Short mmCIF file of C-alpha atoms and ligand atoms in Angstrom, two decimals:
data_model
loop_
_atom_site.label_atom_id
_atom_site.label_comp_id
_atom_site.label_asym_id
_atom_site.label_seq_id
_atom_site.Cartn_x
_atom_site.Cartn_y
_atom_site.Cartn_z
CA MET X 15 0.29 0.20 0.06
CA GLY X 16 1.15 3.31 -0.99
CA ARG X 17 0.13 6.04 1.55
CA TYR X 18 1.17 9.38 -0.38
CA ASN X 19 2.59 12.16 1.56
CA SER X 20 4.17 15.18 0.35
CA CYS X 21 5.19 15.93 -2.89
CA THR X 22 8.49 18.82 -2.97
CA GLY X 23 9.53 20.57 -5.94
CA ASN X 24 12.39 17.77 -6.54
CA PHE X 25 10.93 14.51 -4.83
CA THR X 26 7.87 12.46 -4.08
CA PHE X 27 7.54 10.93 -0.67
CA ILE X 28 5.85 7.73 -0.52
CA ASP X 29 4.90 5.96 2.90
CA LEU X 30 4.88 2.47 1.99
CA ARG X 31 3.27 0.31 4.50
CA ASP X 32 2.05 -3.18 4.41
CA ARG X 33 1.07 -5.81 7.45
CA TYR X 34 4.43 -5.66 8.71
CA GLY X 35 5.71 -2.13 9.08
CA LYS X 36 6.22 1.52 7.39
CA VAL X 37 8.39 2.62 5.28
CA GLN X 38 9.21 6.06 3.80
CA GLY X 39 9.76 6.15 -0.27
CA ILE X 40 11.04 9.10 -2.60
CA ILE X 41 11.42 9.24 -5.92
CA ASP X 42 13.44 11.98 -7.44
CA LYS X 43 12.42 14.52 -10.15
CA LYS X 44 14.86 12.98 -12.64
CA SER X 45 13.63 9.60 -12.40
CA ALA X 46 10.85 8.40 -15.59
CA ASP X 47 8.53 7.66 -13.16
CA PHE X 48 7.96 10.79 -11.11
CA LEU X 49 4.92 12.09 -12.95
CA GLU X 50 3.45 8.75 -12.16
CA SER X 51 4.05 8.97 -8.91
CA LYS X 52 2.10 12.31 -8.68
CA ARG X 53 -0.95 10.57 -9.43
CA VAL X 54 -0.74 8.08 -6.54
CA THR X 55 -3.56 8.99 -4.15
CA THR X 56 -3.48 7.80 -0.11
CA GLU X 57 -3.72 4.32 0.47
CA SER X 58 -3.40 3.49 -3.21
CA CYS X 59 -1.83 -0.20 -4.10
CA ILE X 60 1.69 0.09 -5.64
CA GLN X 61 4.46 -1.94 -6.45
CA ILE X 62 8.04 -0.56 -6.19
CA GLU X 63 11.61 -1.16 -7.05
CA GLY X 64 14.34 0.83 -5.11
CA GLU X 65 17.55 0.80 -3.11
CA ILE X 66 17.33 1.09 0.88
CA LYS X 67 19.30 3.52 1.72
CA SER X 68 20.47 5.63 4.81
CA ARG X 69 18.21 8.64 5.29
CA PRO X 70 20.67 11.67 4.95
CA LYS X 71 21.54 12.81 8.47
CA GLY X 72 18.67 14.91 10.55
CA THR X 73 15.70 13.22 8.48
CA GLU X 74 15.71 10.49 10.27
CA ASN X 75 12.13 9.37 12.17
CA LYS X 76 12.53 7.98 15.70
CA ASP X 77 9.22 7.07 15.86
CA LEU X 78 9.39 4.51 12.52
CA VAL X 79 11.05 1.23 13.40
CA SER X 80 12.57 1.51 10.20
CA GLY X 81 13.36 5.53 10.38
CA LYS X 82 16.55 5.52 9.90
CA VAL X 83 16.39 4.44 6.34
CA GLU X 84 14.17 5.01 2.84
CA ILE X 85 14.13 3.24 -0.28
CA ALA X 86 15.05 5.06 -3.22
CA ILE X 87 12.39 4.61 -5.77
CA SER X 88 13.51 3.20 -9.18
CA ASN X 89 10.60 1.83 -10.48
CA LEU X 90 7.65 2.65 -9.62
CA LYS X 91 4.11 1.09 -10.49
CA ILE X 92 0.47 2.34 -9.99
CA LEU X 93 -1.39 -1.56 -9.49
CA THR X 94 -4.93 0.85 -8.46
CA LEU X 95 -5.73 4.08 -7.34
CA ALA X 96 -7.54 4.33 -4.18
CA SER X 97 -10.82 6.23 -4.05
CA PRO X 98 -11.12 9.38 -1.59
CA LEU X 99 -11.45 7.54 2.06
CA PRO X 100 -14.86 8.10 4.13
CA PHE X 101 -12.17 8.09 6.67
CA GLU X 102 -8.56 9.16 8.05
CA LEU X 103 -7.18 5.87 9.14
CA THR X 104 -5.16 7.94 11.34
CA LYS X 105 -8.12 9.05 13.44
CA ASP X 106 -9.16 7.28 16.78
CA ASP X 107 -12.49 8.46 16.93
CA VAL X 108 -14.19 7.55 14.23
CA ASN X 109 -17.70 6.70 14.19
CA GLU X 110 -18.29 2.75 15.14
CA ASP X 111 -20.76 1.79 12.45
CA LEU X 112 -18.42 4.15 9.97
CA ARG X 113 -15.40 1.51 10.83
CA LEU X 114 -17.39 -1.54 10.38
CA LYS X 115 -18.99 -0.86 7.10
CA TYR X 116 -15.39 -0.18 5.62
CA ARG X 117 -14.05 -3.00 8.39
CA TYR X 118 -11.41 -3.92 5.32
CA LEU X 119 -10.18 -0.10 6.08
CA ASP X 120 -10.35 -0.25 9.68
CA ILE X 121 -8.25 -3.20 9.52
CA ARG X 122 -5.72 -2.04 8.11
CA ARG X 123 -5.14 0.48 11.00
CA THR X 124 -2.23 -1.13 12.97
CA VAL X 125 -3.81 -1.69 15.92
CA MET X 126 -6.22 -3.76 14.34
CA THR X 127 -3.78 -5.40 12.11
CA LYS X 128 -2.15 -5.83 15.81
CA ASN X 129 -5.37 -7.34 17.77
CA LEU X 130 -5.95 -9.63 14.87
CA GLU X 131 -2.38 -11.15 14.78
CA LEU X 132 -2.57 -11.69 18.79
CA ARG X 133 -5.31 -13.47 18.04
CA HIS X 134 -4.44 -15.63 15.73
CA LYS X 135 -1.09 -16.42 18.08
CA ILE X 136 -3.20 -16.87 21.13
CA ILE X 137 -5.40 -19.62 19.32
CA ASN X 138 -2.18 -21.28 17.56
CA PHE X 139 -0.75 -21.13 21.40
CA ILE X 140 -3.65 -22.60 22.57
CA ARG X 141 -3.62 -25.30 19.40
CA ASN X 142 -0.14 -26.57 19.83
CA TYR X 143 -0.73 -26.79 23.45
CA LEU X 144 -3.71 -29.17 24.13
CA ASP X 145 -2.36 -31.36 20.68
CA GLU X 146 0.53 -31.89 22.57
CA LYS X 147 -1.38 -33.24 25.49
CA GLN X 148 -2.95 -35.28 22.96
CA PHE X 149 -5.98 -33.34 22.61
CA LEU X 150 -8.31 -34.05 19.03
CA GLU X 151 -9.96 -30.99 17.58
CA VAL X 152 -13.34 -32.28 16.20
CA THR X 153 -15.46 -30.33 13.98
CA THR X 154 -19.21 -30.58 15.37
CA PRO X 155 -22.15 -29.69 13.09
CA MET X 156 -23.43 -26.01 12.88
CA LEU X 157 -26.68 -26.97 11.46
CA THR X 158 -27.93 -29.21 14.37
CA LYS X 159 -31.26 -29.48 17.08
CA SER X 160 -31.66 -26.73 19.71
CA THR X 161 -28.70 -26.68 22.47
CA PRO X 162 -30.34 -25.73 25.68
CA GLU X 163 -27.92 -23.21 26.85
CA GLY X 164 -30.65 -20.47 27.96
CA ALA X 165 -30.44 -18.64 25.61
CA ARG X 166 -32.74 -17.82 22.27
CA ASP X 167 -32.13 -20.21 18.78
CA PHE X 168 -31.11 -19.23 15.68
CA ILE X 169 -33.31 -21.21 13.43
CA VAL X 170 -32.40 -22.36 9.83
CA PRO X 171 -35.51 -23.94 7.50
CA SER X 172 -35.18 -26.90 6.05
CA ARG X 173 -36.17 -27.27 2.04
CA LEU X 174 -35.68 -31.18 1.91
CA HIS X 175 -37.97 -31.47 5.01
CA PRO X 176 -40.86 -28.86 4.98
CA GLY X 177 -41.93 -27.33 7.92
CA LYS X 178 -39.16 -28.50 9.86
CA PHE X 179 -36.02 -26.30 11.28
CA TYR X 180 -32.16 -26.98 12.48
CA ALA X 181 -30.83 -24.90 15.05
CA LEU X 182 -27.55 -23.24 14.87
CA PRO X 183 -25.88 -24.82 18.23
CA GLN X 184 -26.13 -22.70 20.82
CA SER X 185 -22.36 -24.77 21.91
CA PRO X 186 -21.22 -28.05 21.14
CA GLN X 187 -22.43 -29.13 24.61
CA GLN X 188 -24.18 -32.70 23.63
CA TYR X 189 -21.90 -33.44 20.90
CA LYS X 190 -18.61 -33.03 23.16
CA GLN X 191 -20.39 -35.29 25.74
CA LEU X 192 -21.26 -37.46 22.90
CA LEU X 193 -17.82 -37.61 21.89
CA MET X 194 -16.55 -38.81 25.25
CA VAL X 195 -19.05 -41.59 24.62
CA ALA X 196 -17.34 -42.05 21.51
CA GLY X 197 -14.52 -42.67 23.14
CA ILE X 198 -12.10 -39.56 22.17
CA ASP X 199 -10.79 -38.85 25.49
CA LYS X 200 -9.85 -35.60 25.04
CA TYR X 201 -11.11 -33.04 22.89
CA PHE X 202 -11.39 -29.30 21.83
CA GLN X 203 -12.65 -27.17 19.14
CA ILE X 204 -12.56 -23.75 18.60
CA ALA X 205 -16.23 -23.78 18.23
CA ALA X 206 -18.69 -20.99 16.51
CA CYS X 207 -21.42 -20.36 19.29
CA PHE X 208 -24.63 -18.80 17.97
CA ARG X 209 -27.36 -17.33 20.36
CA ASP X 210 -30.01 -14.74 19.42
CA GLU X 211 -29.57 -12.58 22.31
CA ASP X 212 -29.41 -8.74 22.83
CA ALA X 213 -25.88 -7.47 22.62
CA ARG X 214 -24.46 -7.02 25.95
CA ALA X 215 -20.92 -5.32 26.24
CA ASP X 216 -19.27 -8.58 27.18
CA ARG X 217 -20.54 -10.77 24.76
CA SER X 218 -21.53 -9.99 20.42
CA PRO X 219 -24.73 -10.90 19.48
CA GLY X 220 -25.29 -13.12 17.25
CA GLU X 221 -22.09 -15.10 17.13
CA PHE X 222 -19.11 -15.63 19.17
CA TYR X 223 -15.98 -18.10 19.71
CA GLN X 224 -15.26 -20.84 22.19
CA LEU X 225 -12.92 -22.84 23.15
CA ASP X 226 -14.89 -25.62 23.81
CA MET X 227 -13.17 -28.66 25.99
CA GLU X 228 -14.02 -32.12 27.25
CA MET X 229 -12.68 -34.35 28.76
CA SER X 230 -12.88 -38.24 30.49
CA PHE X 231 -11.99 -39.63 33.55
CA VAL X 232 -11.23 -36.42 34.93
CA GLU X 233 -12.25 -34.76 38.64
CA GLN X 234 -12.85 -30.97 38.68
CA LYS X 235 -9.66 -30.06 39.86
CA ASP X 236 -8.05 -31.30 36.38
CA ILE X 237 -9.80 -29.35 34.66
CA LEU X 238 -8.95 -26.43 36.66
CA ASP X 239 -5.18 -27.43 36.96
CA LEU X 240 -4.92 -27.97 33.06
CA VAL X 241 -6.43 -24.33 32.07
CA GLU X 242 -4.77 -23.05 34.47
CA ASP X 243 -1.89 -24.27 33.41
CA MET X 244 -2.80 -23.28 29.45
CA ILE X 245 -3.69 -19.68 30.26
CA LEU X 246 -0.88 -19.03 32.74
CA LYS X 247 1.75 -20.13 30.00
CA LEU X 248 0.01 -17.88 27.17
CA VAL X 249 0.14 -15.43 28.98
CA LYS X 250 3.80 -15.04 30.21
CA GLU X 251 4.89 -16.24 26.48
CA LEU X 252 2.56 -13.81 24.48
CA LEU X 253 1.92 -11.04 26.57
CA PRO X 254 5.06 -10.38 28.53
CA SER X 255 3.75 -6.91 29.33
CA LYS X 256 1.38 -8.20 31.45
CA LYS X 257 0.99 -8.64 35.40
CA LEU X 258 -0.05 -11.32 36.70
CA THR X 259 -1.76 -10.33 40.38
CA PHE X 260 -1.87 -14.28 41.26
CA GLN X 261 0.93 -16.76 40.03
CA LYS X 262 -1.12 -19.54 41.38
CA ILE X 263 -5.09 -18.88 40.19
CA PRO X 264 -7.22 -18.60 43.65
CA ARG X 265 -10.50 -20.96 43.97
CA LEU X 266 -12.49 -19.44 45.77
CA THR X 267 -16.09 -20.37 46.29
CA TYR X 268 -19.39 -19.41 45.15
CA ASP X 269 -20.82 -18.73 48.89
CA GLU X 270 -17.53 -17.02 49.46
CA VAL X 271 -17.52 -14.32 46.39
CA MET X 272 -20.87 -13.01 46.63
CA LYS X 273 -20.44 -12.73 50.61
CA LYS X 274 -17.71 -10.92 50.00
CA TYR X 275 -18.10 -8.80 46.67
CA GLY X 276 -21.56 -9.41 46.25
CA THR X 277 -20.78 -10.76 42.31
CA ASP X 278 -19.96 -14.56 41.21
CA LYS X 279 -17.32 -12.36 38.91
CA PRO X 280 -15.31 -10.05 41.26
CA ASP X 281 -12.36 -7.96 40.03
CA LEU X 282 -9.59 -9.03 41.91
CA ARG X 283 -7.19 -6.91 40.70
CA LYS X 284 -4.66 -5.00 42.89
CA ASP X 285 -5.00 -1.39 41.14
CA LYS X 286 -7.91 -1.34 38.83
CA ASN X 287 -6.03 1.58 36.86
CA ASP X 288 -3.32 -0.38 35.68
CA PRO X 289 -4.41 -1.54 32.33
CA ASN X 290 -1.63 -4.20 32.08
CA GLU X 291 -3.08 -6.13 35.50
CA LEU X 292 -4.61 -9.48 35.03
CA ALA X 293 -6.46 -11.06 37.82
CA PHE X 294 -7.46 -14.14 37.22
CA ALA X 295 -9.69 -16.38 39.75
CA TRP X 296 -11.66 -19.44 39.72
CA VAL X 297 -14.89 -19.25 40.88
CA ILE X 298 -16.64 -23.35 42.17
CA ASP X 299 -18.98 -24.73 44.01
CA PHE X 300 -21.92 -23.04 42.17
CA PRO X 301 -26.02 -23.89 43.13
CA LEU X 302 -27.06 -26.56 40.52
CA PHE X 303 -30.13 -23.98 40.46
CA GLU X 304 -30.75 -20.51 40.45
CA GLU X 305 -32.37 -18.78 43.16
CA GLU X 306 -35.90 -17.85 41.65
CA LYS X 307 -37.56 -20.93 40.10
CA ALA X 308 -38.86 -20.23 36.93
CA ASN X 309 -42.54 -21.21 36.13
CA GLY X 310 -42.28 -23.05 39.69
CA HIS X 311 -39.88 -25.00 38.29
CA TYR X 312 -36.29 -25.19 39.47
CA ALA X 313 -34.14 -23.50 36.32
CA PRO X 314 -30.06 -24.62 36.08
CA MET X 315 -27.47 -22.21 36.74
CA HIS X 316 -25.08 -23.41 34.38
CA HIS X 317 -26.88 -26.01 32.53
CA MET X 318 -28.96 -29.13 32.88
CA PHE X 319 -26.02 -31.24 32.31
CA THR X 320 -23.94 -30.27 35.46
CA GLN X 321 -23.20 -32.95 37.91
CA PRO X 322 -25.02 -32.17 41.41
CA LYS X 323 -22.09 -32.20 44.43
CA ALA X 324 -21.82 -35.97 45.79
CA GLU X 325 -22.72 -35.02 49.39
CA ASP X 326 -25.93 -32.75 48.40
CA LEU X 327 -27.64 -35.78 46.71
CA LYS X 328 -29.37 -35.68 50.00
CA TYR X 329 -31.35 -32.45 48.30
CA LEU X 330 -32.13 -33.36 45.35
CA ASN X 331 -35.80 -33.03 45.74
CA GLU X 332 -38.54 -30.65 44.87
CA LYS X 333 -38.24 -29.28 48.67
CA ASP X 334 -34.43 -29.13 49.13
CA ALA X 335 -33.16 -28.59 45.61
CA HIS X 336 -32.32 -25.22 46.06
CA LYS X 337 -29.35 -26.47 48.38
CA VAL X 338 -27.75 -28.58 46.16
CA LYS X 339 -24.57 -27.65 45.13
CA ALA X 340 -22.71 -28.61 41.92
CA TYR X 341 -19.47 -29.20 40.11
CA GLN X 342 -19.37 -26.18 38.46
CA HIS X 343 -16.32 -23.50 37.66
CA ASP X 344 -16.32 -20.12 36.32
CA LEU X 345 -13.18 -18.76 35.32
CA VAL X 346 -12.90 -14.95 36.11
CA LEU X 347 -10.68 -12.48 34.55
CA ASN X 348 -10.40 -8.73 35.82
CA GLY X 349 -14.25 -9.03 36.41
CA PHE X 350 -15.55 -10.93 33.43
CA GLU X 351 -16.59 -14.15 33.50
CA VAL X 352 -14.15 -15.82 30.59
CA GLY X 353 -15.61 -19.42 30.80
CA GLY X 354 -17.63 -21.61 32.08
CA GLY X 355 -17.85 -25.51 32.90
CA SER X 356 -18.69 -28.34 35.05
CA ILE X 357 -18.41 -32.09 35.60
CA ARG X 358 -21.37 -33.60 33.52
CA ILE X 359 -23.87 -35.91 34.69
CA HIS X 360 -22.88 -39.12 33.19
CA ASP X 361 -26.13 -41.29 34.70
CA PRO X 362 -28.86 -41.49 32.52
CA GLU X 363 -31.43 -41.97 35.82
CA MET X 364 -29.61 -38.75 37.67
CA GLN X 365 -30.48 -36.96 34.55
CA LYS X 366 -34.15 -37.98 34.36
CA LYS X 367 -34.47 -36.21 37.77
CA ILE X 368 -32.82 -33.14 36.55
CA PHE X 369 -35.08 -33.10 33.84
CA ASP X 370 -38.12 -33.74 36.30
CA LEU X 371 -36.94 -30.93 38.50
CA ILE X 372 -36.67 -28.89 35.87
CA GLY X 373 -40.29 -29.35 35.09
CA PHE X 374 -39.76 -31.28 31.47
CA SER X 375 -42.86 -32.56 29.56
CA GLU X 376 -42.31 -35.97 28.10
CA LYS X 377 -42.11 -34.21 24.88
CA GLN X 378 -39.14 -32.44 26.21
CA LYS X 379 -37.52 -35.33 27.87
CA GLN X 380 -37.62 -37.43 24.42
CA TYR X 381 -36.02 -34.20 23.11
CA PHE X 382 -33.01 -35.30 24.86
CA GLU X 383 -33.67 -38.85 24.27
CA HIS X 384 -30.33 -39.91 22.09
CA MET X 385 -28.03 -38.06 24.98
CA LEU X 386 -30.34 -40.67 27.49
CA THR X 387 -29.82 -43.63 24.80
CA ALA X 388 -25.68 -42.64 24.53
CA PHE X 389 -25.65 -43.12 27.94
CA GLN X 390 -26.99 -46.81 28.30
CA TYR X 391 -23.52 -47.60 26.28
CA GLY X 392 -20.49 -48.00 28.54
CA VAL X 393 -20.17 -43.62 29.18
CA PRO X 394 -17.09 -42.37 31.19
CA PRO X 395 -17.64 -39.66 34.08
CA HIS X 396 -16.41 -36.33 32.10
CA GLY X 397 -16.40 -33.20 32.26
CA GLY X 398 -14.89 -29.78 30.37
CA ILE X 399 -15.13 -25.75 30.18
CA ALA X 400 -15.62 -23.61 27.37
CA PRO X 401 -13.56 -20.33 27.97
CA GLY X 402 -14.78 -17.73 25.22
CA ILE X 403 -12.30 -16.83 22.60
CA ASP X 404 -13.32 -13.14 22.32
CA ARG X 405 -13.90 -11.94 25.50
CA LEU X 406 -10.51 -13.95 26.99
CA ILE X 407 -8.82 -11.83 24.10
CA MET X 408 -10.73 -8.32 24.48
CA VAL X 409 -9.80 -8.63 28.29
CA LEU X 410 -6.01 -9.90 28.13
CA LEU X 411 -5.68 -7.13 25.20
CA GLY X 412 -7.43 -4.54 27.36
CA GLN X 413 -9.49 -3.65 24.66
CA PRO X 414 -12.45 -1.27 25.46
CA SER X 415 -15.14 -3.85 23.26
CA LEU X 416 -15.29 -7.28 21.97
CA ARG X 417 -15.70 -5.83 18.53
CA GLU X 418 -11.97 -4.48 18.58
CA VAL X 419 -11.04 -7.92 18.42
CA ILE X 420 -13.24 -9.86 15.85
CA ALA X 421 -12.47 -9.47 11.92
CA PHE X 422 -16.03 -8.55 11.25
CA PRO X 423 -18.35 -8.29 14.07
CA LYS X 424 -21.89 -7.45 14.25
CA ASN X 425 -22.75 -3.79 15.55
CA LYS X 426 -24.76 -2.94 18.56
CA GLU X 427 -27.91 -3.90 16.63
CA ALA X 428 -27.11 -7.28 15.58
CA LYS X 429 -26.40 -5.75 11.99
CA ASP X 430 -23.47 -6.78 9.90
CA VAL X 431 -23.45 -3.11 8.56
CA LEU X 432 -20.36 -3.83 5.91
CA MET X 433 -22.73 -6.54 4.08
CA ASP X 434 -25.70 -5.29 5.38
CA ALA X 435 -27.17 -8.31 7.07
CA PRO X 436 -30.00 -9.67 8.18
CA SER X 437 -31.36 -8.91 4.64
CA TRP X 438 -34.66 -9.61 2.78
CA VAL X 439 -34.71 -13.02 0.97
CA ASP X 440 -36.46 -13.16 -2.41
CA GLU X 441 -39.73 -14.71 -2.47
CA LYS X 442 -38.72 -17.32 -4.38
CA GLN X 443 -36.40 -19.05 -1.63
CA LEU X 444 -39.13 -18.46 0.54
CA LYS X 445 -40.91 -20.39 -1.14
CA GLU X 446 -38.53 -23.06 -1.49
CA VAL X 447 -38.82 -23.64 2.02
CA HIS X 448 -42.37 -23.32 2.68
CA ILE X 449 -42.45 -19.83 4.38
CA LYS X 450 -44.69 -17.24 4.46
CA LEU X 451 -44.02 -13.91 6.03
CA ASP X 452 -46.58 -12.69 8.76
CA LEU X 453 -44.80 -9.30 9.56
CA PRO X 454 -46.77 -7.31 12.71
CA LYS X 455 -46.65 -4.04 10.96
CA GLU X 456 -44.82 -2.30 13.66
CA LYS X 457 -41.96 -4.58 13.29
CA VAL X 458 -41.38 -4.09 9.34
CA GLU X 459 -38.16 -2.50 8.50
CA LYS X 460 -37.80 -0.35 4.90
CA LYS X 461 -36.96 -2.45 1.95
N1 LIG Y 511 -21.20 -25.37 26.88
C1 LIG Y 511 -21.38 -24.66 28.29
C2 LIG Y 511 -21.22 -23.29 27.60
O1 LIG Y 511 -20.68 -22.74 26.55
C3 LIG Y 511 -19.84 -24.70 28.58
C4 LIG Y 511 -19.63 -25.99 29.13
O2 LIG Y 511 -20.15 -26.44 30.29
O3 LIG Y 511 -18.49 -26.37 28.80
O4 LIG Y 511 -21.52 -22.44 28.59
#
């Protein structure tokens, strides 16, 4: 990319930038390409040949890594000229929707490029770490059946099965448990998850990524030890300027943190103004069910596959179930929940009992028949966790919003303003999937 800078009588200066850095190019009036160089507009794409030279004394630029040198351009070819830009790439306070609409320009800004680079490195680190520990990355389906993570599903109409719908996975929860039955004793996936929720400060609306993990023959401590080792090594290797509040991540009970901090995701940084401080904490021993009953029934605090603690099984009845604690674990970082998981139920009878306490009808129970069936074929005890990739990276990098660490995020209204999605589809497409729209007048946006 060439960023045309200035042109004195005898020279044209061109800032050359690519993903790896920036260097000044200079082209002499005597050069055959001098006239051509004057046509170069800001952010054009050019090809050059030239000689790298030390800059004349006094003209060095200390702010640039390559500021001691410049390229004396001998050959210049304009590959494509850039139109006037919708915003200046050097500005920091550009309207966010404008940035998202022209995201490909926004990503050219060094800070965005760096965020994406670090995101890659973090995911790469995780993959290598888990690969060394013999974890298998398994891809699970996108077109599937509803997964009960407590949010609304995105549904996809089926053309081949009129009137039926797939759901996009809220998480691969059931698949990863089925993989345990399948003998894949260490599983992970950088998994796309879809939840039809309104935007929240710490969750991108629509879709997000999780480091989804599941292991067989583990106790809660094993999961915590492994994730802790991975995450602390990751911080030390990739983010050496960060300061860890705790060299060993404290393991606190839900009751303890609620009493002391009034929240289950306490910010334990010593200095809350220090952007480089990272305070991880584990919160464990959550109640199995939410305090408030929903429709007269218990609602799971984590999800319905979470195993109650052995010593509390005596309370697992209609009257006392609120006293039951679970093998649930949340990873907290600087006041954000960056991951949650649990030891799972692997006894079909226990699972049925939980379904009853949640108030499942026979029809709803049937929805999970495949899990109960699978558990009849030698299911190993298992458990897992799923740190949220976007959220974890946002907090690790000290970014103000999830959108800073995602290449093409939705805006706050869950729209992709670059592609203009969601959008209307053709009548023909609707017909193919046997759908007729019946829109309430006040909800119809202009076509
Ligand atoms: N599936 C859970 C979630 O998305 C995580 C887990 O229990 O492993 O929150």
